[in-house]
Amino acid sequence: MEKIKIENVSKIFGRHINQALKLVEQNKSKTEILKQTGATIGVYNANFTVNEGEIFVIMGLSGSGKSTLVRLLNRLIEPTSGNIYIDGENISKMNKKQLINVRREKMSMVFQNFGLFPHRTVLANTEFGLEIRGISKEERRLKAEKALNNAGLLPYKDQLPGQLSGGMQQRVGLARALANDPDILLMDEAFSALDPLIRKDMQDELLDLQQKVRKTIIFITHDLNEALRIGDRIALMKDGEIIQIGTGEEILTNPANDYVRTFLEDVDRSKVLTVENAMIRPISLNIDIDGPKVALQRMREEEVSVLLAVNKLREFKGYITADDALEASKKGENSVINYVRTDMPIVPPEMYIQDVLGIISDSKTPLAVVQEEKLVGVLIRGVVIEALSSSDENEGVTENVSIS
Amino acid sequence: MSQFLDFIPKIPVADSVEDAMDLLTDTFAGFFDVIKKSGKFSMEFVTDFLVMIPPVLFILIIAAIAFFATKRKFGLAIFSIVGLLFIYNQGLWEELMNTITLVLFSSVIAVIIGIPLGILMSKSKVAETIIQPLLDFMQTMPGFVYLIPAVAFFGIGVVPGVFASIIFALPPVVRFTNLGIRQVPKELVEAADSYGSTGWQKLYKVELPIARPTIMAGVNQTVLLSLSMVVIASMIGAPGLGRNVLSALQQAKVGNGFVAGISLVILAIIVDRLTQSFNKKRQ
Ligand SMILES: Nc1ncnc2c1ncn2[C@@H]1O[C@H](COP(=O)(O)OP(=O)(O)OP(=O)(O)O)[C@@H](O)[C@H]1O
Ligand SMILES: [Mg+2]
């Protein structure tokens, strides 16, 4: 379901707007336009839709217009032209009163520097949206306390924001937004002011929360790792224009132009790549059917010394070494079931490579990639290192590489 | 060359202003009269009330306020007791009460006018461009210039004194209110707006509370400026310590002038520290 729709929205700051618009059409750069007209391009001709329950990330360098774009959604900044629809209603055509109602009921905003009122206690801050709406004292206290409780902050309710750490302050910021129970959350670099570890926690919390409450979230960041981590879809902005929209995967594998490509380059690949990107096709043996002779034959054929053991349903059971297979064959066994070793670590395909590095360096064997019991791939040390250092996206990695 | 300059006849600015003033005073004579009478009545009422309080009780009350306002420190409280006792001892108690009334009325009215004016300025670019130069003008004028319209409107006495003091003391509170509201961090204003505040809600729940320390600094200056006007106001017949300073000046009585002057300084210090501590206390 379509929740937000943006149609040809532009915002030009300053005067000589028409002149500036003409220059944009002539593909003049932002600085050139500023020099000639004194007008600044905030956002130019933005078009996109956001679906209900989606986390839509807007990403771009400083000054690319992210904050402007998100503020156009609740008209903290008035659009110069274009239409903004929320639930099919045209926000840009609303009068003051209608706009206030939309802000009160449909969307709440979370700010980069938390935007907490220093003179109000944590509880009073959390109550703010409800208070503005004229909700009774008891009810708003109840709702605010519940929101604080969910954030684990109830014990701090009587403190002033200045007494809390940054991470806690932003939890209050988020609780204040959620106490209002809006459909839409607008988050402008909400985690950018936090240090990396807290930031990661907050991202996780947001994702957990999203599992439970299913809001439509517009999330601004200039950090690609963050975007990839939490975004269902990502819009990339440059100089006020949206230059690519897609899932993280789409943008990574198929950058729209050189700008996107350069932007992607500074990503720490280990944080972006998942096991799935680096795993290779497993060479396996169906232990329900195949015996030691077939195992040895397969090893010769594939030039490997280890086979992964699966059953008829392709469920992962362990692995067979060449030595074991040879011994079974000598003893005249016609099954290798008793020779399956089980000390191979298992990882899920969606795990980040970064998190796998520790496991793989501790393990004597490669790692089995298992999804819902089924063997889907194998991860070996050489390939992981290659994937981390390769300059172009995981091509050549998914090829069949022998395990040893 | 200078003949050429003399060729232009003198432009009758002074006459025009006088005519305009006459017109004003004539047209609004009734209005000014009502203000003068009711102002005089209420101020005398307050002074009479203050004088009625036994000086010992008055001094103790002030000392207690000073003690609690300065977070239970003895400095200001002791200073108030000694200072006020000195003024009483010099036989200037009634003059002190008259001065307090004058300062109270002029600063309260200045604040009542000044804060809304400052708010208006902070909200409207047009209002700011109009009021800003007026404030600059008012602050460059020496205080006694305001005696002229004051006398024209209200004759002589305490009410024109208050009038002149209000005008003289007005600029800081207006300026600081404007400044305080404009200095509220943008993100907080956006937070207020994004939750759907009306203009009034934003003002009362966010802007004024956050601007409060700045506004109070302006109030403090306004009070001190109106205190500094008491000598000048006494030139047109306002009663109080200022009158003693003035007459000492006219009769070259250094001793009397010194005593009255010191009394004013004592009052100024107490008032200054008190208004400042009210400001700090709730931060
Ligand atoms: N009120 C304003 N008046 C004039 N120009 C503005 C205003 N607000 C933003 N701009 C300009 O619009 C452009 C986009 O700014 P915006 O704040 O949206 O960028 P951003 O992507 O959020 O950057 P950052 O990552 O630094 O927050 C910038 O060039 C900025 O200078
Ligand atoms: Mg920004």
XYZ file of C-alpha atoms and ligand atoms in Angstrom:
719
model
C 0.000 0.000 0.000
C 1.254 3.409 -0.976
C 1.670 5.702 2.008
C 3.651 8.665 0.774
C 3.916 9.937 -2.751
C 6.121 12.779 -3.921
C 5.516 14.312 -7.331
C 7.952 16.708 -8.999
C 8.779 18.351 -5.711
C 11.340 21.131 -5.710
C 12.579 23.554 -3.127
C 14.677 26.545 -4.088
C 15.954 28.768 -1.279
C 16.321 32.471 -1.855
C 15.087 34.780 -4.576
C 15.105 34.610 -8.381
C 13.490 31.206 -8.189
C 12.272 31.032 -11.771
C 15.638 32.032 -13.093
C 17.261 29.363 -10.937
C 14.814 26.728 -12.171
C 15.663 27.583 -15.764
C 19.348 27.162 -15.040
C 18.761 23.755 -13.461
C 17.009 22.676 -16.631
C 20.116 23.738 -18.534
C 22.097 21.352 -16.295
C 24.017 24.140 -14.593
C 25.707 23.108 -11.357
C 24.472 24.112 -7.955
C 27.393 26.465 -7.295
C 27.003 28.091 -10.691
C 23.335 28.740 -10.026
C 24.122 30.173 -6.612
C 26.688 32.501 -8.160
C 24.410 33.698 -10.949
C 21.125 34.053 -9.085
C 21.842 33.856 -5.366
C 19.349 31.003 -5.120
C 20.231 27.632 -3.597
C 18.826 24.381 -4.892
C 17.534 22.486 -1.867
C 15.656 19.740 -3.656
C 15.049 19.476 -7.361
C 12.265 17.530 -9.023
C 11.998 14.685 -6.549
C 9.686 11.800 -7.364
C 9.140 8.680 -5.311
C 6.611 6.659 -3.374
C 7.003 5.027 -0.020
C 4.954 1.995 0.882
C 3.243 1.408 4.164
C 5.495 -0.342 6.683
C 8.625 0.371 4.708
C 11.893 1.827 5.949
C 12.841 4.244 3.226
C 16.351 5.608 3.561
C 17.439 8.878 1.996
C 21.175 9.042 1.673
C 23.656 11.545 0.311
C 26.596 13.741 1.172
C 26.326 16.839 3.315
C 24.356 19.557 1.576
C 22.712 17.183 -0.871
C 19.248 18.151 0.359
C 18.280 15.253 2.619
C 17.096 17.389 5.509
C 15.258 19.665 3.153
C 13.502 16.744 1.503
C 12.326 15.209 4.774
C 11.108 18.601 6.006
C 9.067 19.018 2.863
C 7.077 15.963 3.928
C 5.656 17.708 6.984
C 6.072 21.132 5.450
C 8.484 22.438 8.027
C 9.875 23.734 4.762
C 7.365 24.937 2.169
C 7.849 23.345 -1.248
C 8.494 25.713 -4.130
C 6.561 23.418 -6.453
C 5.218 19.903 -6.709
C 2.779 17.735 -4.804
C 3.168 15.687 -1.665
C 0.545 13.077 -0.903
C 0.116 11.259 2.361
C -2.594 8.601 2.321
C -3.729 10.180 -0.919
C -4.216 13.614 0.636
C -2.289 16.467 -0.888
C -0.257 17.943 1.969
C 1.090 20.769 -0.140
C -2.420 22.131 -0.735
C -3.562 22.011 2.895
C -4.386 25.061 4.965
C -2.732 25.702 8.277
C -5.314 23.905 10.361
C -5.381 20.767 8.246
C -1.609 20.725 8.227
C -1.475 20.951 12.019
C -3.840 18.011 12.250
C -1.731 15.906 9.930
C 1.360 16.729 11.944
C -0.412 15.814 15.158
C -1.910 12.567 14.014
C 0.042 11.138 11.121
C 3.709 11.825 11.608
C 6.332 12.425 14.227
C 9.884 13.511 13.779
C 13.137 12.423 15.429
C 16.064 14.820 15.262
C 19.814 14.541 14.832
C 20.574 16.389 18.055
C 17.542 14.821 19.692
C 15.464 18.032 19.778
C 14.515 17.472 23.404
C 13.230 20.419 25.384
C 15.846 21.145 28.052
C 13.348 22.629 30.509
C 11.038 19.622 30.476
C 11.597 16.339 32.238
C 11.952 13.155 30.251
C 8.311 12.377 30.938
C 7.136 15.873 30.000
C 9.150 15.634 26.806
C 7.553 12.319 25.967
C 4.129 13.765 26.649
C 4.724 16.738 24.392
C 2.929 15.550 21.274
C -0.071 14.356 23.289
C -0.180 17.575 25.273
C -0.211 19.630 22.088
C -3.171 17.590 20.890
C -5.073 18.431 24.049
C -5.231 14.900 25.432
C -6.137 14.669 29.104
C -3.401 14.647 31.695
C -4.037 11.099 32.901
C -4.212 9.610 29.445
C -1.099 11.283 28.162
C 0.843 10.337 31.246
C -0.229 6.737 30.779
C 0.783 6.678 27.123
C 4.050 8.483 27.716
C 4.986 6.157 30.557
C 4.232 3.187 28.390
C 6.433 4.524 25.610
C 9.225 5.194 28.099
C 8.827 1.764 29.564
C 9.195 0.174 26.138
C 12.407 2.118 25.724
C 13.589 1.000 29.162
C 13.660 4.571 30.377
C 10.861 4.704 32.898
C 13.237 5.040 35.861
C 14.597 8.257 34.328
C 11.257 9.901 33.748
C 11.767 12.718 36.229
C 15.244 13.654 35.045
C 16.027 16.455 32.661
C 17.317 15.434 29.222
C 20.683 17.063 29.894
C 21.318 14.492 32.615
C 21.150 11.560 30.200
C 23.737 10.160 27.798
C 23.344 10.747 24.082
C 21.998 7.276 23.394
C 19.435 7.605 26.147
C 18.418 11.034 24.947
C 17.738 9.695 21.504
C 15.701 6.871 23.015
C 13.633 9.587 24.652
C 13.381 11.305 21.278
C 12.109 8.083 19.776
C 9.756 7.434 22.698
C 8.336 10.933 22.291
C 7.667 10.207 18.634
C 6.108 6.814 19.367
C 3.940 8.015 22.272
C 1.970 9.836 19.621
C 1.406 6.570 17.756
C 1.922 8.102 14.323
C 1.773 6.189 11.041
C 4.946 7.801 9.824
C 8.269 8.422 11.513
C 10.592 11.010 10.034
C 14.121 10.474 11.267
C 16.709 13.043 10.215
C 20.155 11.593 10.907
C 18.670 10.329 14.122
C 21.689 8.199 15.005
C 24.467 10.294 13.482
C 25.363 12.060 16.714
C 25.872 8.784 18.579
C 29.116 6.881 18.857
C 29.435 3.761 16.693
C 28.581 1.072 19.244
C 25.527 2.874 20.612
C 24.578 3.626 17.073
C 24.562 -0.028 16.131
C 22.429 -0.824 19.184
C 19.984 1.859 18.178
C 19.782 0.492 14.651
C 19.026 -2.936 16.065
C 16.417 -1.489 18.373
C 14.809 0.326 15.493
C 14.674 -2.869 13.466
C 13.214 -4.809 16.412
C 10.698 -2.079 16.939
C 9.786 -2.091 13.291
C 9.039 -5.828 13.553
C 6.494 -5.027 16.243
C 4.888 -1.754 15.238
C 5.284 -1.569 11.454
C 5.530 2.180 10.928
C 6.385 3.827 7.685
C 9.823 5.235 8.347
C 11.731 7.844 6.393
C 15.274 7.592 7.607
C 17.950 10.089 6.633
C 21.612 9.225 6.836
C 24.870 10.030 5.138
C 26.252 6.648 6.134
C 25.927 3.889 3.558
C 26.493 1.115 6.089
C 23.596 2.393 8.139
C 21.458 2.715 5.040
C 22.186 -0.836 3.969
C 21.568 -2.157 7.437
C 18.160 -0.727 8.030
C 16.779 0.367 4.680
C 14.208 -1.614 2.750
C 14.873 0.791 -0.067
C 17.424 3.543 -0.440
C 17.268 6.821 -2.340
C 20.590 8.429 -3.173
C 20.707 12.215 -3.468
C 23.229 14.533 -5.015
C 22.968 18.316 -5.203
C 19.245 18.230 -4.537
C 18.400 15.538 -7.046
C 17.549 11.923 -6.422
C 19.865 9.935 -8.634
C 18.978 6.375 -7.737
C 16.311 4.522 -5.803
C 16.459 0.829 -5.069
C 17.181 -1.836 -2.519
C 20.680 -1.870 -1.065
C 21.487 -4.897 -3.169
C 20.325 -3.194 -6.355
C 22.339 -0.082 -5.679
C 25.457 -2.041 -4.802
C 25.333 -4.361 -7.775
C 24.065 -1.824 -10.218
C 25.193 1.710 -9.417
C 23.315 4.185 -11.610
C 26.366 6.262 -12.433
C 29.909 7.127 -11.467
C 28.757 9.303 -8.612
C 26.991 6.398 -6.978
C 29.967 4.186 -7.615
C 32.369 6.597 -5.936
C 29.943 6.998 -3.107
C 29.895 3.264 -2.596
C 33.641 2.926 -2.627
C 34.217 4.171 0.844
C 32.004 1.514 2.291
C 33.797 -0.895 4.511
C 33.068 -3.991 2.524
C 33.121 -6.309 5.509
C 30.086 -4.519 6.939
C 28.137 -4.709 3.753
C 28.909 -8.167 2.443
C 26.916 -11.020 3.846
C 27.805 -14.686 3.957
C 25.528 -15.170 1.011
C 27.701 -12.843 -1.093
C 30.873 -14.808 -0.351
C 29.784 -18.438 -0.042
C 30.482 -20.974 -2.721
C 28.573 -23.988 -4.032
C 29.023 -26.891 -1.661
C 30.339 -30.204 -2.925
C 28.189 -32.644 -1.083
C 27.364 -36.273 -0.688
C 23.927 -37.729 -0.062
C 24.700 -40.051 2.824
C 21.295 -41.732 2.674
C 22.180 -43.223 -0.695
C 25.869 -42.837 -1.491
C 28.542 -45.067 0.032
C 32.351 -44.724 0.356
C 33.050 -45.688 -3.263
C 30.908 -42.830 -4.597
C 32.470 -40.478 -2.064
C 36.006 -41.273 -3.203
C 34.979 -41.048 -6.839
C 33.393 -37.599 -6.238
C 36.500 -36.383 -4.414
C 38.717 -37.395 -7.301
C 36.392 -35.822 -9.774
C 36.124 -32.490 -7.912
C 39.708 -32.578 -6.666
C 38.798 -32.088 -3.031
C 39.584 -33.982 0.167
C 36.339 -33.213 2.029
C 32.664 -33.654 1.149
C 29.736 -32.101 2.941
C 27.241 -34.654 4.145
C 23.521 -34.133 3.539
C 20.504 -36.393 3.677
C 17.807 -36.946 1.080
C 16.190 -33.606 2.009
C 19.505 -31.812 1.588
C 19.618 -31.232 5.320
C 23.117 -30.615 6.609
C 24.577 -33.522 8.590
C 28.335 -32.906 8.754
C 31.302 -33.771 6.565
C 33.359 -36.721 5.353
C 37.116 -36.619 4.932
C 39.000 -38.549 2.247
C 40.827 -40.606 4.899
C 37.567 -41.686 6.525
C 36.024 -42.565 3.176
C 39.071 -44.655 2.311
C 38.891 -46.508 5.611
C 35.173 -47.216 5.180
C 35.859 -48.503 1.709
C 38.619 -50.826 2.949
C 36.315 -52.226 5.625
C 33.802 -52.978 2.917
C 31.079 -50.719 4.343
C 28.414 -49.576 1.923
C 27.379 -46.521 3.939
C 29.428 -43.643 5.367
C 26.869 -42.641 7.965
C 29.126 -43.780 10.800
C 32.034 -41.770 9.458
C 30.288 -38.359 9.330
C 32.047 -35.749 11.421
C 29.945 -33.015 12.970
C 32.431 -30.446 14.258
C 31.866 -27.998 11.412
C 30.482 -24.543 12.434
C 27.215 -23.433 10.886
C 26.388 -19.863 9.824
C 23.217 -18.391 8.296
C 23.452 -16.790 4.834
C 22.348 -13.330 6.007
C 25.144 -12.963 8.543
C 27.651 -10.148 7.910
C 31.108 -11.205 6.820
C 32.481 -8.941 9.510
C 30.825 -11.093 12.144
C 32.022 -14.324 10.522
C 35.700 -13.426 10.558
C 36.157 -14.532 14.159
C 34.442 -17.872 13.625
C 36.324 -18.682 10.481
C 39.729 -17.952 11.944
C 39.003 -20.188 14.941
C 37.747 -23.060 12.855
C 39.869 -25.860 11.385
C 37.231 -26.566 8.757
C 35.325 -24.313 6.352
C 31.891 -23.084 7.517
C 28.631 -24.614 6.377
C 26.025 -22.086 5.316
C 22.683 -23.444 6.406
C 19.241 -22.019 6.000
C 16.270 -23.779 7.595
C 18.337 -26.951 8.140
C 19.241 -27.092 4.448
C 22.769 -26.743 3.202
C 22.960 -23.781 0.839
C 26.683 -23.111 0.579
C 30.074 -23.249 2.102
C 32.339 -20.468 3.257
C 36.102 -20.888 3.016
C 38.797 -18.624 4.346
C 40.501 -17.807 1.059
C 37.288 -16.713 -0.580
C 36.282 -14.516 2.348
C 39.578 -12.682 2.201
C 39.309 -12.381 -1.534
C 35.788 -10.993 -1.240
C 36.923 -8.378 1.262
C 39.743 -7.172 -0.940
C 38.064 -7.419 -4.320
C 37.351 -4.044 -5.835
C 34.251 -4.959 -7.747
C 31.141 -6.512 -6.411
C 31.199 -10.243 -5.638
C 31.667 -11.426 -9.219
C 33.958 -14.391 -9.473
C 33.345 -15.231 -5.880
C 30.369 -17.451 -6.364
C 32.254 -19.689 -8.738
C 33.005 -23.190 -7.814
C 36.174 -23.119 -5.767
C 37.472 -26.303 -4.323
C 37.534 -26.686 -0.602
C 40.613 -28.127 0.942
C 29.157 80.180 -0.630
C 27.882 80.706 2.863
C 25.482 83.223 1.446
C 24.082 80.499 -0.686
C 23.576 78.361 2.404
C 21.804 81.206 4.118
C 19.562 81.485 1.120
C 17.522 78.530 2.318
C 15.096 79.838 4.911
C 15.074 78.142 8.299
C 12.816 75.116 8.192
C 10.349 75.407 11.059
C 11.009 71.983 12.629
C 10.759 73.139 16.225
C 7.495 74.940 15.545
C 5.983 71.961 13.763
C 6.881 69.619 16.603
C 5.398 72.035 19.080
C 2.211 72.286 17.051
C 1.983 68.536 16.842
C 2.485 68.184 20.570
C -0.123 70.815 21.255
C -2.550 69.012 19.033
C -1.836 65.753 20.804
C -2.173 67.154 24.290
C -5.332 69.032 23.367
C -6.997 66.097 21.644
C -6.139 63.591 24.318
C -6.299 65.950 27.269
C -9.057 63.918 28.875
C -7.229 60.671 28.362
C -3.956 61.981 29.804
C -5.846 63.424 32.699
C -7.434 60.083 33.575
C -4.072 58.361 33.426
C -2.472 61.026 35.528
C -5.158 60.912 38.228
C -5.432 57.139 38.443
C -1.675 56.733 38.242
C -1.102 59.203 41.021
C -3.790 57.607 43.140
C -2.489 54.073 42.831
C 1.121 55.067 43.368
C 0.303 57.029 46.457
C -1.675 54.078 47.669
C 1.305 51.774 47.272
C 3.706 54.246 48.892
C 1.350 54.743 51.815
C 1.099 51.004 52.222
C 4.892 50.575 52.162
C 5.372 53.371 54.667
C 2.761 51.770 56.912
C 4.810 48.583 57.226
C 7.030 48.843 60.309
C 10.576 49.416 59.017
C 11.945 46.515 61.086
C 9.443 44.143 59.565
C 10.154 45.476 56.089
C 13.891 45.021 56.527
C 13.425 41.466 57.827
C 11.173 40.548 54.919
C 13.707 41.836 52.394
C 16.518 40.021 54.210
C 14.512 36.778 54.195
C 13.799 37.086 50.492
C 17.465 37.799 49.844
C 18.492 34.796 51.945
C 16.281 32.325 50.109
C 16.739 33.830 46.667
C 20.520 33.469 46.921
C 20.291 29.787 47.820
C 20.566 30.300 51.561
C 23.655 32.417 51.531
C 24.023 35.199 54.085
C 25.888 37.795 51.982
C 23.028 39.642 50.357
C 20.766 39.241 53.394
C 23.286 40.889 55.687
C 24.004 43.594 53.143
C 20.262 44.331 52.897
C 19.868 44.616 56.653
C 22.858 46.922 57.081
C 22.061 49.000 54.024
C 18.399 49.502 54.813
C 19.142 50.290 58.443
C 21.569 52.940 57.231
C 18.914 54.536 55.037
C 16.453 54.498 57.935
C 19.062 55.971 60.219
C 19.638 58.845 57.797
C 15.934 59.682 57.918
C 15.335 58.771 54.277
C 12.822 55.951 54.846
C 9.820 57.645 53.267
C 11.941 58.820 50.340
C 13.117 55.241 49.889
C 9.526 54.002 49.753
C 8.650 56.668 47.199
C 11.599 55.597 45.086
C 10.642 51.941 45.358
C 7.141 52.741 44.192
C 8.471 54.739 41.272
C 10.851 51.979 40.223
C 8.216 49.308 40.760
C 5.640 51.041 38.597
C 7.960 52.042 35.809
C 9.712 48.697 35.542
C 6.542 46.615 35.808
C 4.856 48.676 33.113
C 8.002 48.631 30.969
C 8.089 44.835 31.240
C 4.375 44.509 30.502
C 4.835 46.572 27.353
C 8.312 45.326 26.511
C 7.875 41.555 26.503
C 4.975 41.472 24.029
C 6.810 43.998 21.887
C 9.893 41.778 21.919
C 7.777 38.758 21.006
C 6.232 40.688 18.141
C 9.688 41.655 16.929
C 10.921 38.086 17.049
C 7.957 36.850 15.036
C 7.711 39.527 12.396
C 10.462 40.787 10.170
C 8.434 43.939 9.497
C 7.992 44.672 13.184
C 11.684 44.141 13.749
C 12.753 46.539 11.014
C 10.429 49.192 12.436
C 11.142 48.717 16.136
C 14.887 48.131 15.953
C 15.835 51.689 14.873
C 13.354 53.120 17.373
C 15.105 51.242 20.160
C 18.495 52.421 18.931
C 17.181 55.963 18.942
C 15.719 55.603 22.424
C 18.954 54.245 23.807
C 21.110 57.028 22.404
C 18.852 59.730 23.878
C 19.838 61.012 27.300
C 17.144 60.247 29.862
C 16.043 63.792 30.519
C 14.959 64.287 26.901
C 11.927 62.186 27.776
C 10.980 64.747 30.391
C 9.794 67.049 27.631
C 6.938 64.905 26.284
C 6.279 63.697 29.819
C 5.657 67.226 31.032
C 3.687 68.066 27.915
C 1.313 65.163 28.455
C 1.095 64.988 32.223
C 2.396 68.251 33.653
C 4.656 67.747 36.643
C 4.590 65.162 39.414
C 5.165 61.479 39.830
C 3.175 60.253 36.820
C 5.273 62.065 34.174
C 8.312 60.793 36.077
C 7.105 57.241 35.640
C 6.266 57.942 32.009
C 9.784 59.163 31.267
C 11.296 56.236 33.177
C 9.228 53.706 31.241
C 10.393 55.049 27.912
C 13.976 55.195 29.096
C 13.912 51.706 30.610
C 11.992 49.979 27.835
C 14.693 49.051 25.257
C 16.591 46.286 27.097
C 13.585 44.122 27.868
C 12.337 44.450 24.284
C 15.724 43.660 22.821
C 16.455 40.739 25.110
C 13.024 39.199 24.584
C 13.513 39.393 20.841
C 17.016 38.004 21.133
C 16.019 35.239 23.537
C 13.267 33.955 21.285
C 15.376 34.161 18.157
C 18.115 32.233 19.933
C 15.941 29.224 20.696
C 17.739 26.398 18.849
C 16.236 25.762 15.431
C 15.842 22.092 16.157
C 13.628 22.810 19.165
C 11.440 25.148 17.151
C 11.198 22.454 14.501
C 10.372 19.876 17.161
C 7.544 22.073 18.434
C 6.251 22.624 14.898
C 6.614 19.031 13.795
C 4.326 17.847 16.584
C 1.650 20.226 15.340
C 1.923 23.090 17.805
C -0.074 26.214 17.128
C 1.819 29.486 17.282
C 0.682 30.089 20.853
C 1.523 26.594 22.013
C 4.981 26.951 20.578
C 5.408 30.308 22.311
C 4.189 29.217 25.731
C 5.493 25.685 25.877
C 8.821 26.077 24.143
C 10.042 29.519 23.183
C 9.305 31.560 26.297
C 10.567 28.931 28.766
C 13.777 28.477 26.822
C 14.257 32.214 26.301
C 13.491 32.897 29.968
C 17.062 33.447 31.205
C 17.747 35.909 28.400
C 14.462 37.718 28.959
C 15.191 37.940 32.671
C 18.584 39.484 31.922
C 16.684 42.125 29.972
C 14.242 42.624 32.842
C 17.152 43.099 35.200
C 18.594 45.845 33.004
C 15.233 47.493 32.615
C 14.773 47.638 36.386
C 18.219 49.138 36.840
C 17.614 51.699 34.095
C 14.373 52.810 35.693
C 16.237 53.102 38.968
C 18.815 55.257 37.259
C 16.009 57.584 36.152
C 14.867 58.537 39.640
C 17.154 61.567 39.899
C 16.122 62.806 36.469
C 12.455 62.149 37.186
C 12.735 64.236 40.318
C 13.519 67.228 38.088
C 9.851 67.260 37.153
C 8.607 66.695 40.637
C 8.708 62.968 41.227
C 9.238 62.359 44.945
C 11.878 60.077 46.448
C 15.599 59.803 46.988
C 16.214 61.425 43.623
C 14.752 64.649 44.900
C 17.289 64.711 47.746
C 20.148 64.193 45.333
C 18.811 66.939 43.103
C 18.344 69.483 45.850
C 21.774 68.691 47.276
C 23.119 69.371 43.806
C 21.260 72.648 43.475
C 22.364 73.850 46.893
C 25.865 72.403 46.623
C 25.410 70.340 49.790
C 27.986 67.667 49.267
C 27.190 65.747 52.451
C 23.453 65.409 51.801
C 24.084 64.524 48.199
C 26.499 61.818 49.279
C 24.031 60.242 51.715
C 21.172 60.223 49.220
C 23.461 58.927 46.513
C 24.720 56.087 48.696
C 21.136 55.186 49.561
C 20.339 54.893 45.867
C 23.367 52.704 45.320
C 22.319 50.424 48.194
C 18.861 50.082 46.687
C 20.353 49.425 43.257
C 22.606 46.657 44.547
C 19.789 44.906 46.399
C 17.446 45.140 43.404
C 20.120 43.978 40.972
C 21.199 40.963 42.997
C 17.636 39.966 43.721
C 16.459 40.048 40.107
C 19.591 38.200 39.038
C 19.138 35.470 41.595
C 15.503 34.958 40.593
C 16.881 34.322 37.173
C 19.564 31.860 38.203
C 17.413 29.943 40.612
C 15.265 28.140 38.110
C 17.848 27.442 35.464
N 16.946 27.859 5.172
C 17.808 27.764 4.152
N 18.125 28.842 3.419
C 18.981 28.749 2.395
N 19.580 27.631 2.001
C 19.313 26.510 2.693
C 18.420 26.516 3.807
N 18.355 25.258 4.301
C 19.172 24.519 3.542
N 19.741 25.257 2.566
C 20.665 24.774 1.517
O 20.045 23.694 0.857
C 20.999 22.689 0.569
C 20.544 21.372 1.154
O 20.626 21.442 2.562
P 20.196 20.263 3.524
O 20.288 20.773 4.907
O 18.906 19.716 3.077
O 21.348 19.213 3.250
P 21.611 17.824 3.960
O 21.696 16.808 2.889
O 20.631 17.588 5.050
O 23.051 18.050 4.565
P 23.659 17.570 5.964
O 24.133 16.166 5.760
O 24.805 18.521 6.159
O 22.610 17.695 7.008
C 22.322 23.173 1.120
O 23.060 23.716 0.056
C 21.941 24.243 2.095
O 22.923 25.235 2.144
Mg 20.786 17.435 7.226
